[in-house]
Amino acid sequence: MRKTRDNFHETVVSIPNRDEIKLSAERFPFKATLSLSPLISYWENKIETDPNCNVARVNELASLLRKNPELLEPIEDVSIIEKHIDTVDILMEDIFPSALWENDLRATVRPFHFDSFYSTPRLEELDLLGGGNYTEKLNLNLKTLMFRQTLSAYTLILEKFYNANFVVDEPFIFTIKDKFTKLDRHYKLSVDLKFMKVKAKGEIKKLKTQEINFLINRYNDLDLWMKKLPPENFEFSGFAIYDFTDVTNEETISSLRYDLLDQDSVTTQEGFEDLQQKLRVLFGLPGLRLGLASCPAQQELDTNYARKTWNGLVLTKTCHVKLEDLNDSIYAPVVSSGNTIVVDDLELLEEPGILEKDLIKTGVRNLIIAPLHYEGKTIGMLELASPIPGELNALSTIKLKEILPLFALALNRMLEELRSSIQNIIKEKYTAIHPIVEWRFTQAAINLLDKMDRNVPAEIEPIVFRDIYPLYGVSDIRSSASERNKAIQGDLLDQLVLAKEVILAAKDNLPLSILDELVYKIDKYSQSMVQELSSGDEATVLEFLRTEIEPLFNHFGPKYPSTQKAIENYRKATNNPNHVVYNKRRAYEESLYLINDTISRFLDREEEKAQHIFPHYFEKYKTDGLEYNIYIGASLLNNGHFEEIYLKNMRLWQLMLTCEIARRIHKLRANLKLPLEITQLILVHSSSISIRFRLDEKKFDVEGADNIRYEIIKKRIDKATLRGSEERLTQPGKVAIVYTQPREAQEYMRYIDFLQAEGYVESEVEDLELEELQGVQGLKALRISVNFQEQLRHDIDAGDELLQIARTAALN
């Protein structure tokens, strides 16, 4: 038979998450009587235990008590205390030392109650224990208050009668309004029970250890406790000593910490005002004002991105503060150096700036501005302001040190949530954005968020950059289409040869006319492809091989061993994911990949350095080669400044970059399986254009009829030929510079002259006219030959030489 465990024995306890309490009693269920008897016993024992005791004083006290026997009995009417106040004063001497009488917050009360019968003057003045309404002062409902008092009573019962050390350390916090400031003040209650006794009525019910633990594990079910330990079996007598400590600062900081975990505390007006009120309590200043603002990067300052997180005194979502205003104000040391600023009186400043004047207009005279640091960076600032000069001073910053990390955490969370919202819009509406123009897409996302917050129907606004200058370059694989066709031809011919060998091996054992017909078809396909590969030839040949040749292998192999070697060779050559001979195509693709990868990595490396010359937009596209666009101009930058010298510097840098690409690919050819060659072209366009981000294609495109011609030239220029001949403009080993205006040729001739001096290009410069392209006329070109000698005067791989050469040359 299975043994049943004791109902009170449990190894695992399941505790509900919700704080649900069970207590059916409508009032405190224990009898609690006020009595001075424990205090009188204390004095009687003092003669024996304290050698320094004033025996005469104790005897005098005993004499007084004999004259006032009412004090020796349980006291139902507290007026008896007042009646014998002189005697009570003597009794209370050790509890209320005269040296601390004026300043202590101490009182004596009936067990488990809050009405005092004896207290210090300062406590009476605060009225902490007067006037009832204790549920309001303790911010507890009546049921919870009674539950806590009843549970405390049971802890004393368990300790005395069952030797169970069960302590509930949850102090009472009283909150009252300061009589002068009308601000909340918090007082923590400490209870001394040395003069309170508990006795049992009748025989004490025995409880096993398991039963006691069972009750403790269900501390919230006091109805269960009252069944096991009925309140009528116990009685409390004596009194409790209540000591109060001002914990306004600690409680306020704890409450601030809790509030700042809630994201609404800094994003909603109600939450922000609640934070401001708590800071008024912390500093004891009813007129205190709070401000909170992020410290964005300089390029973000004049955008709505910064203002989205501003709830400052003058740095608000709708303000018109500019970067120079901030740099010339009292805020500058906070933003730039992370210093805390204390201003005693704004009106005493000799030369107040725009922000200082705005602060004075709002009634601010006295001010503290403190930085908010997160992970070593200044992410924002906290402002505390007062209309009264001098109320806030350097000593006030000591309290600030405890709360600044809390506000920094809250502000960082708000910034992260804002960034997340912005990035979600950018990813949905746009695509991966170049860092140089990300500020504009962020601004558009912020504007959309603002409209959504106001429930205004809105679409994402167009992104347009005007008055910018384009640079275009392309490094193309020479005759890539024909090289690809040659690779396909070679692989198909090899596969047909392998197939023919299988059929010929089969003919030696199986003289069938159909096999002769298959050999004929293989030879016919081979001869056709040697002459020319048409667009459908590859599919036709593969279809023939897969439907008419390969199905025969399973029949020939087992039956005619002489065919096995040829079949094995065929299958080995086509053992790849494509199931075709892929040797020459693999050589072409690997060579193409190495060329593109070499160009792309070098271009990325040098373009990143070129961003230091002047920030610009850059995008590249891989095809059979690589082409790229560069846009440069003031409108691309937030508060950017642009001079023509930056454009000239970029043009020289592009030309040098193109020569370096040609040199690197020329050196790479020795390591290619297929020695492909590249051609290089630069398109010059000296007039500014406008570009618009196209949402449908997730890319920038030129805007306006005047700029369309530039795009047309870009798409057709790679097919350009020289006037009066069929010679292609682009040639291996050379760089073609296409232009339309004589002044463009003059500018580039200066750059070419410089590159000749540096050894990048040969001395000959071809000045060419081009045949008309469809829709494009009047194109001309300069063509230069790249110098492929092993070593130039400068070593580009040694550092930033390319960048430095271009910068020096352009500035000269």
PDB file of C-alpha atoms in Angstrom, residues 138 420 584 619 657:
ATOM      1  CA  LEU A 138       0.343  55.235   4.216  1.00  0.00           C
ATOM      2  CA  SER A 420      14.135  52.159 -34.106  1.00  0.00           C
ATOM      3  CA  LYS A 584      35.834  27.196 -69.862  1.00  0.00           C
ATOM      4  CA  GLU A 619      27.171  54.130 -55.326  1.00  0.00           C
ATOM      5  CA  LEU A 657      41.998  56.194 -59.328  1.00  0.00           C
TER       6      LEU A 657
END
